[in-house]
XYZ file of C-alpha atoms in Angstrom:
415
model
C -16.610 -34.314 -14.742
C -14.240 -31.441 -14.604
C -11.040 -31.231 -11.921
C -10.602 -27.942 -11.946
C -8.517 -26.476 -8.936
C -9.518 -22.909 -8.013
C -7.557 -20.303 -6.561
C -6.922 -20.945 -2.958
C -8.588 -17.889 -0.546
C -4.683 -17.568 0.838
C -2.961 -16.848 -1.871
C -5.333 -13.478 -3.070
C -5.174 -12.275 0.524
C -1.188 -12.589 0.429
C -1.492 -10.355 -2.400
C -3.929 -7.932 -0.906
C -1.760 -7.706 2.094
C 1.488 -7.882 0.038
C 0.664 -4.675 -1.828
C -0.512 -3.198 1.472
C 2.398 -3.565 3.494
C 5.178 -1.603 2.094
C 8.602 -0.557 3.399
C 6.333 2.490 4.144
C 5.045 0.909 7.252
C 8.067 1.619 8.892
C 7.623 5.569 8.716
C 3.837 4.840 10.152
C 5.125 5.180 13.803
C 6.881 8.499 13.003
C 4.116 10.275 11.183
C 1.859 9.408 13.953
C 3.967 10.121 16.782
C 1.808 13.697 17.279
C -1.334 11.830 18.135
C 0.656 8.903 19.422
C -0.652 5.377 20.014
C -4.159 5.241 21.383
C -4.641 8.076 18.228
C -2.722 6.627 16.112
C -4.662 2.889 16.558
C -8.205 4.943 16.111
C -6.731 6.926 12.892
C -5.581 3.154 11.176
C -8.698 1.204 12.536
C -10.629 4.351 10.594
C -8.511 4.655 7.502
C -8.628 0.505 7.200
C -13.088 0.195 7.212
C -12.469 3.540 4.411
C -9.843 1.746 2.433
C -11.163 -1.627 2.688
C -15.034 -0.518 2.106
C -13.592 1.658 -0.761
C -12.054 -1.431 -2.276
C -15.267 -3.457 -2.051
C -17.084 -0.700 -3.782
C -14.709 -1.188 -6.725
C -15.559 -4.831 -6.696
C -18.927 -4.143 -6.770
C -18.468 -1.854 -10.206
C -16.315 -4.362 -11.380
C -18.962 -7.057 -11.516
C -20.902 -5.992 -14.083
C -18.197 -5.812 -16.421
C -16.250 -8.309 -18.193
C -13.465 -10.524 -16.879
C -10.566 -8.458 -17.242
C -12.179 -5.326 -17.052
C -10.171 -2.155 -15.529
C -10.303 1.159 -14.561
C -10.602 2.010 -18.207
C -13.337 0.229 -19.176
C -15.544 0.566 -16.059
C -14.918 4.616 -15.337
C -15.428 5.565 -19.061
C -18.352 3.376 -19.226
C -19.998 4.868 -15.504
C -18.260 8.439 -15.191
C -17.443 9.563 -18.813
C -14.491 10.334 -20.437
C -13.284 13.093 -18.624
C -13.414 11.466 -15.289
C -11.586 8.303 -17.030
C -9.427 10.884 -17.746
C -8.495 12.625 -14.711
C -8.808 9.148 -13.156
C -6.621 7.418 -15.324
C -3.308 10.274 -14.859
C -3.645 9.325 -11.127
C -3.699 5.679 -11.565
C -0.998 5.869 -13.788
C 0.747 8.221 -11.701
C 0.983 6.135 -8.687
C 1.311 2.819 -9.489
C 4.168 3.838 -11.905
C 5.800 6.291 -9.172
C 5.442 3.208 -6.418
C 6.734 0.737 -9.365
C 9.941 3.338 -9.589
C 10.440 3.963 -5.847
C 10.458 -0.498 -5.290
C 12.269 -0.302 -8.193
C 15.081 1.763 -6.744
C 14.763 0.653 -3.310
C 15.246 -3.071 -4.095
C 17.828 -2.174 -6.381
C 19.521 -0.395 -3.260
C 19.219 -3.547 -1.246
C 19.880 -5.927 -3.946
C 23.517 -3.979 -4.464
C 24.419 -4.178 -0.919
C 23.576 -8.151 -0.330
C 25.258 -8.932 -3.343
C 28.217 -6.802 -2.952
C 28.209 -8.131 1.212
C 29.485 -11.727 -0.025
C 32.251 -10.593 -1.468
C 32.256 -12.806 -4.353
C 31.378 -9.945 -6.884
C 31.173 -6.528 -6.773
C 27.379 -4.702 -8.511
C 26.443 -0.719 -9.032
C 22.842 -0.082 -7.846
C 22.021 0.536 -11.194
C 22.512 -3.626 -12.086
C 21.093 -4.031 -8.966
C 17.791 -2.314 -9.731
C 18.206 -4.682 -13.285
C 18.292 -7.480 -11.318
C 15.454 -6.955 -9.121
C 13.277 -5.626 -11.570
C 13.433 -8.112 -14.179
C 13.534 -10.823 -11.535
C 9.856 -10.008 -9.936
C 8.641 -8.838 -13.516
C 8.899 -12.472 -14.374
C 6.672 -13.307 -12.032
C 3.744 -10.758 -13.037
C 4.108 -11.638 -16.780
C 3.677 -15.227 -16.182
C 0.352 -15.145 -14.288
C -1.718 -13.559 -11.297
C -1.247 -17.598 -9.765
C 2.779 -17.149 -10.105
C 2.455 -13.714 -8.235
C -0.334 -15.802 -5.572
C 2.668 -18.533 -4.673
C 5.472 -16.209 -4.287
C 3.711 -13.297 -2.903
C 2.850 -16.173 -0.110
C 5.894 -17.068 0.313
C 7.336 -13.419 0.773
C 4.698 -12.891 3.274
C 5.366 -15.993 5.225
C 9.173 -14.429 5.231
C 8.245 -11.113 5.972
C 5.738 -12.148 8.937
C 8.386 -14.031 10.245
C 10.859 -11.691 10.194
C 8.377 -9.090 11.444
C 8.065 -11.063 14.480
C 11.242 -11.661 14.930
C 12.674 -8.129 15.225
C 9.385 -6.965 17.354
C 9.471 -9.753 19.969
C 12.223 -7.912 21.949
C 10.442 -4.915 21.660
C 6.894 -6.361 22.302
C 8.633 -7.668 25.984
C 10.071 -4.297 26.835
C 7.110 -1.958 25.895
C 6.301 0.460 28.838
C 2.797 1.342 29.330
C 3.791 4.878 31.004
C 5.727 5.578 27.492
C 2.875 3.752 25.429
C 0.023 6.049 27.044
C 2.552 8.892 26.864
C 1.052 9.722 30.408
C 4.731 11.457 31.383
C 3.862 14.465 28.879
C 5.651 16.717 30.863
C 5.352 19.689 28.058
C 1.025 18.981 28.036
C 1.856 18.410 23.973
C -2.056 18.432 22.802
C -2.597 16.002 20.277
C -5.821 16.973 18.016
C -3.881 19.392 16.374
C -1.789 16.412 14.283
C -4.429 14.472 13.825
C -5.126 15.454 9.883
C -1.336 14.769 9.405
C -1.467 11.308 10.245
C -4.462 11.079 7.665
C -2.511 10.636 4.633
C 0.198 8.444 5.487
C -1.773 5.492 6.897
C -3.956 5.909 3.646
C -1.352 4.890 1.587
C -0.714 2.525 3.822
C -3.702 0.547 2.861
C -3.617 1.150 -0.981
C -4.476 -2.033 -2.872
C -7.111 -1.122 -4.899
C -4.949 -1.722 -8.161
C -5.780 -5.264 -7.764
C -9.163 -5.991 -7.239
C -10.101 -6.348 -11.001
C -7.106 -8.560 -10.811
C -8.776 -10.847 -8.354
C -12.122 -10.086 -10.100
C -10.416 -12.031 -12.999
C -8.118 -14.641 -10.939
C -10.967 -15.835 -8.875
C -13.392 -16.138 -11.681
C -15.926 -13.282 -11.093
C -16.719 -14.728 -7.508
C -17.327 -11.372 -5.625
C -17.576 -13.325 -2.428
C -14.315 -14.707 -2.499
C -12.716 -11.792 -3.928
C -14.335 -9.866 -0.881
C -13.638 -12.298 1.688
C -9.347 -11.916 0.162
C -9.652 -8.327 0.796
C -10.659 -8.376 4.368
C -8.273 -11.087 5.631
C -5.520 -9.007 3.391
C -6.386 -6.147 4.795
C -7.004 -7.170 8.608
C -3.617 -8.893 8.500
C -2.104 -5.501 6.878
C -3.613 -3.471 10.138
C -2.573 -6.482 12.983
C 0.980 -5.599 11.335
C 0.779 -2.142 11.510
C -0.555 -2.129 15.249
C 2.145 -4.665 16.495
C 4.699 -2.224 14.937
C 2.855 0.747 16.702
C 2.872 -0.851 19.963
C 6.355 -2.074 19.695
C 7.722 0.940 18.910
C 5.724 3.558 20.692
C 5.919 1.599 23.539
C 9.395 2.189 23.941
C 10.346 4.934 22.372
C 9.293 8.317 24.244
C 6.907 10.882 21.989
C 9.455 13.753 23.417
C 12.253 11.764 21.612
C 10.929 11.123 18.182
C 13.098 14.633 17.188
C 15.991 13.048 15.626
C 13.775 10.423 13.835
C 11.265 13.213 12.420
C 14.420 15.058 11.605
C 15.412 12.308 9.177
C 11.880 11.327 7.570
C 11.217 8.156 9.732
C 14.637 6.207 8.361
C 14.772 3.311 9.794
C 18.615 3.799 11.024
C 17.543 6.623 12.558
C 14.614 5.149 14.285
C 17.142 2.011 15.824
C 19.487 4.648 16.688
C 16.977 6.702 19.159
C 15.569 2.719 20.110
C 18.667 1.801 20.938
C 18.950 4.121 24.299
C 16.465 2.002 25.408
C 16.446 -1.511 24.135
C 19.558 -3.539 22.628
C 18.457 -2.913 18.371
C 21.686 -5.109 16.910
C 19.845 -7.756 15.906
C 16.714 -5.861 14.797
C 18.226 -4.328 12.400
C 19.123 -7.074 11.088
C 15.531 -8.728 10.539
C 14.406 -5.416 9.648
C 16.799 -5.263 6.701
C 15.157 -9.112 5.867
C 11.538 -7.615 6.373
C 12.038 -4.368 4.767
C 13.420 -6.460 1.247
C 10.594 -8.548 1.322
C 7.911 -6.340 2.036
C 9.123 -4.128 -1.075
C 9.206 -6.922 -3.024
C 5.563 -8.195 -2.497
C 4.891 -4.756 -2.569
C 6.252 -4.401 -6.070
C 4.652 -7.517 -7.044
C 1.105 -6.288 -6.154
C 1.715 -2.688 -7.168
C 2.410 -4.338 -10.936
C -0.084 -6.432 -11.194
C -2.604 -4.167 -10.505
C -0.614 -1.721 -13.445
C -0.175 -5.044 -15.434
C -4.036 -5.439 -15.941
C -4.698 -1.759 -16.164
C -2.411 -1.125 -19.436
C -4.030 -4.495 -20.816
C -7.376 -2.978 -20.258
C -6.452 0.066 -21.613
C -4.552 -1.325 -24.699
C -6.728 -4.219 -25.081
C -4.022 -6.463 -25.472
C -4.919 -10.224 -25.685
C -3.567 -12.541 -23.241
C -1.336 -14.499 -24.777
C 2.222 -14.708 -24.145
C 2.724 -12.246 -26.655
C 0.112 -9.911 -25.384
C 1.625 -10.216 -22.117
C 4.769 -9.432 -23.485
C 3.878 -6.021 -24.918
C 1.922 -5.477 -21.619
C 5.288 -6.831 -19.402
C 7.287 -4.123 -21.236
C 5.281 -1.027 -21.056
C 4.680 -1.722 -17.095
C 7.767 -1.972 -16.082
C 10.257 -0.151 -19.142
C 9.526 3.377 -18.230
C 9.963 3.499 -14.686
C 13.246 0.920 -14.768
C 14.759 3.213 -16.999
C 13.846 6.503 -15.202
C 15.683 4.323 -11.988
C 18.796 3.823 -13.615
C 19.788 7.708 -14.654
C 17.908 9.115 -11.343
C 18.413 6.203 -8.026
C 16.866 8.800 -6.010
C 14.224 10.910 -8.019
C 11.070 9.722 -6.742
C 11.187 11.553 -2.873
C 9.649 15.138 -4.189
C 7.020 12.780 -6.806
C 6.290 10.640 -4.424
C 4.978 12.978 -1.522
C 2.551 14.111 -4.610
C 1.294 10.626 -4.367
C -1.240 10.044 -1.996
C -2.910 12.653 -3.068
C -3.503 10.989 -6.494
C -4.181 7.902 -4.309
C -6.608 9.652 -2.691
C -8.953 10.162 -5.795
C -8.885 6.562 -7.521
C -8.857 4.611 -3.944
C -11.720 6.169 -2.447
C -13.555 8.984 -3.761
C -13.655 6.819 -7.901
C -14.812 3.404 -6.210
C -17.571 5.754 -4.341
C -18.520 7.349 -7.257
C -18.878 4.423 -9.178
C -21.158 2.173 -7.277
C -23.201 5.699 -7.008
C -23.175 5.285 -10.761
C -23.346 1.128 -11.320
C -26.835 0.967 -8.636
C -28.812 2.813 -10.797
C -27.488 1.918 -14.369
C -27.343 -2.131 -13.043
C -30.241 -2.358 -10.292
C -29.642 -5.983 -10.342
C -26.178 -7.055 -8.673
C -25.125 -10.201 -7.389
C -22.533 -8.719 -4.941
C -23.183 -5.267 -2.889
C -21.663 -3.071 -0.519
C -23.257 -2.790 3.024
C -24.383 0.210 3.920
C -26.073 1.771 1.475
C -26.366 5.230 -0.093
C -24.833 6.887 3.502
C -21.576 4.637 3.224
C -21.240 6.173 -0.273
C -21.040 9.866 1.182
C -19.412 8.270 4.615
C -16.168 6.589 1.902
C -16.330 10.331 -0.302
C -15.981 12.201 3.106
C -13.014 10.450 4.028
C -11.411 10.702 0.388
C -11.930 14.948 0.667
C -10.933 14.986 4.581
C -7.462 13.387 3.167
C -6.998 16.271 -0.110
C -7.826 18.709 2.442
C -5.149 17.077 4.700
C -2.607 16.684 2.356
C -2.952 19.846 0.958
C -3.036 21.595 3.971
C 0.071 20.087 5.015
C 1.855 21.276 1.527
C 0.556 24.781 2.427
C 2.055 24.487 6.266
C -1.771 25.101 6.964
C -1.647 21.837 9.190
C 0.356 21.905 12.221
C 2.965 18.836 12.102
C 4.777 17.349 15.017
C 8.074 18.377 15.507
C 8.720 16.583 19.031
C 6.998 16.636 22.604
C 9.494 19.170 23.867
């Protein structure tokens, strides 16, 4: 009689929701203050069935491959080569562009706690070497050793989360919420394709679901069950945030924040005409760190497996090795030279994002129900969700493109 534990249902969510919830979040508010909260609720409620459905359809292709199967194996083997191809640049693309921008973010923050005690004094550059090779540990040891401290970051980050929103959560004014003192009659239809693309991104987590294909020992129900409580608890976040901050921030002032990209200092700054913001800056500075960090540990791991699929390297300590140092060499050395590189790559992202995290996992189970009629997991749904998840995945190219072109209108402010 074996005693074999298995992976607790917890600790695969935490990582679902870990990659999820990014230091992006906190520009979420901003790039949907044009359609403003009751849109911006309906555009995440929409973009979380997509992501989430999208994600399940890749754990349905994943089945019928081996444990440790990735992108590589299963889009060459379903799709051909030259989708694998095509596929492959955008995987690679973003999950090594998010690696770099964590990478150089953490580093930032690492710096300036370090540096605050006074004890010694860091550049950003050994900062970024510190919190690289720190996390990196984690992800070469095991998926499990990313579970239990992805957990615990969570647990941090939820708690600082709450702690910096509780203020605003008790001052939120349902006039400003519902926006129903739009003096200028600012329509808001028109910026409803802009706030497409950034709450995608907000629910990218695809990179790890042959990751949990493999931790949780090819049980697509469990596996499926980690992705919807990741997911749900991502989107709780994200509507909490909403609330607290559209709820007390006007629409017509959102100029000055828009001005400066969503930064966050610029966000308490406008806040703080209307609520005291000392002290949540302060937790936001705790639950910005920690949300890049989980971030960067489930943005890794899902690169991790994919060079270890597509090197078939063993899994051995070795193996891992090799694997450890092509995942996370290139883009710590592109930090060190250029701290601040990634903004013009990164806008270039979720379009890339766009093709591997909905419109791939669509065309795959397309591809995986007729070669494998015989499935032990599938998608609800059926053929229509296919087209419903490969709508979505166009109406976000045509978005983001159209925003690159200045075709789509974006919000400026309600004046």
């Amino acid at each position: 009689m074996t005693n074999k534990k298995h992976p607790s249902l917890l600790g695969g969510a935490m990582i679902i929701a870990g990659t999820a919830i990014g230091a992006g979040m906190l520009a979420n508010p901003t790039s949907t203050a044009g359609i403003w909260f009751v849109g911006s609720v309906g555009v995440l409620l929409y973009t979380w069935f997509c992501m989430t459905t999208s994600g399940l359809m890749l754990l349905e292709a994943n089945l019928h491959y081996p444990t440790g199967a990735s992108f590589d194996t299963i889009v060459t083997d379903l799709l051909g080569k030259r989708w694998n191809f095509i596929n492959g640049i955008s995987v690679a693309f973003v999950l090594y562009i998010l690696t770099y921008a964590y990478i150089t973010s953490g580093g930032s923050i690492t710096e300036n706690a370090i540096n605050s005690l006074g004890i010694i004094h860091i550049s950003k550059s050994i900062g970024s070497l510190l919190f690289c090779l720190t996390l990196a540990l984690f992800v070469w040891l095991s998926t499990k050793a990313v579970d239990r401290f992805s957990t615990i970051l969570i647990g941090g980050m939820i708690i600082a989360f709450l702690f910096s929103t509780m203020g605003l959560l008790g001052s939120v004014s349902l006039h400003t919420l519902l926006d129903t003192q739009n003096k200028s009659h600012e329509p808001y239809l028109p910026y409803l394709l802009t706030a497409l693309p950034v709450c995608l991104v907000s629910f990218g987590f695809h990179g790890n679901v042959p990751s949990l294909v493999k931790y949780y020992d090819r049980n697509g129900q469990k596996v499926m069950q980690a992705i919807f409580i990741g997911t749900s608890l991502a989107l709780l976040i994200y509507i909490l945030w909403q609330l607290a901050v559209q709820g007390n921030l006007p629409r017509e002032e959102f100029a000055p924040v828009i001005t400066k990209g969503g930064d966050v200092a610029a966000l308490l700054e406008a806040l703080s005409s209307h609520v005291v913001t000392h002290y949540i800056g302060i937790a936001l500075n705790f639950f910005a760190y920690m949300a890049i960090a989980s971030s960067f540990l489930g943005v890794t791991l899902g690169l991790f497996d994919y060079i270890a699929d597509l090197f078939k390297f063993s899994d051995t300590p070795w193996g891992r090795a090799k694997t450890a140092l092509i995942t996370f060499a290139p883009p710590l050395l592109l930090s060190l030279p250029f701290p601040y590189g990634f903004v013009t790559a990164i806008s270039y992202a979720g379009l890339a994002a766009t093709l591997w995290a909905a419109i791939v996992p669509a065309l795959l189970v397309l591809a995986s129900r007729k070669k494998f009629p015989q499935t032990t997991y599938k998608v609800y749904g059926g053929k229509g969700m296919i087209y419903f998840i490969i709508l979505f995945g166009l109406l976000n190219i045509f978005a983001q493109i159209g925003i690159q072109l200045e075709w789509i209108a974006s919000f400026t402010s309600g004046k």
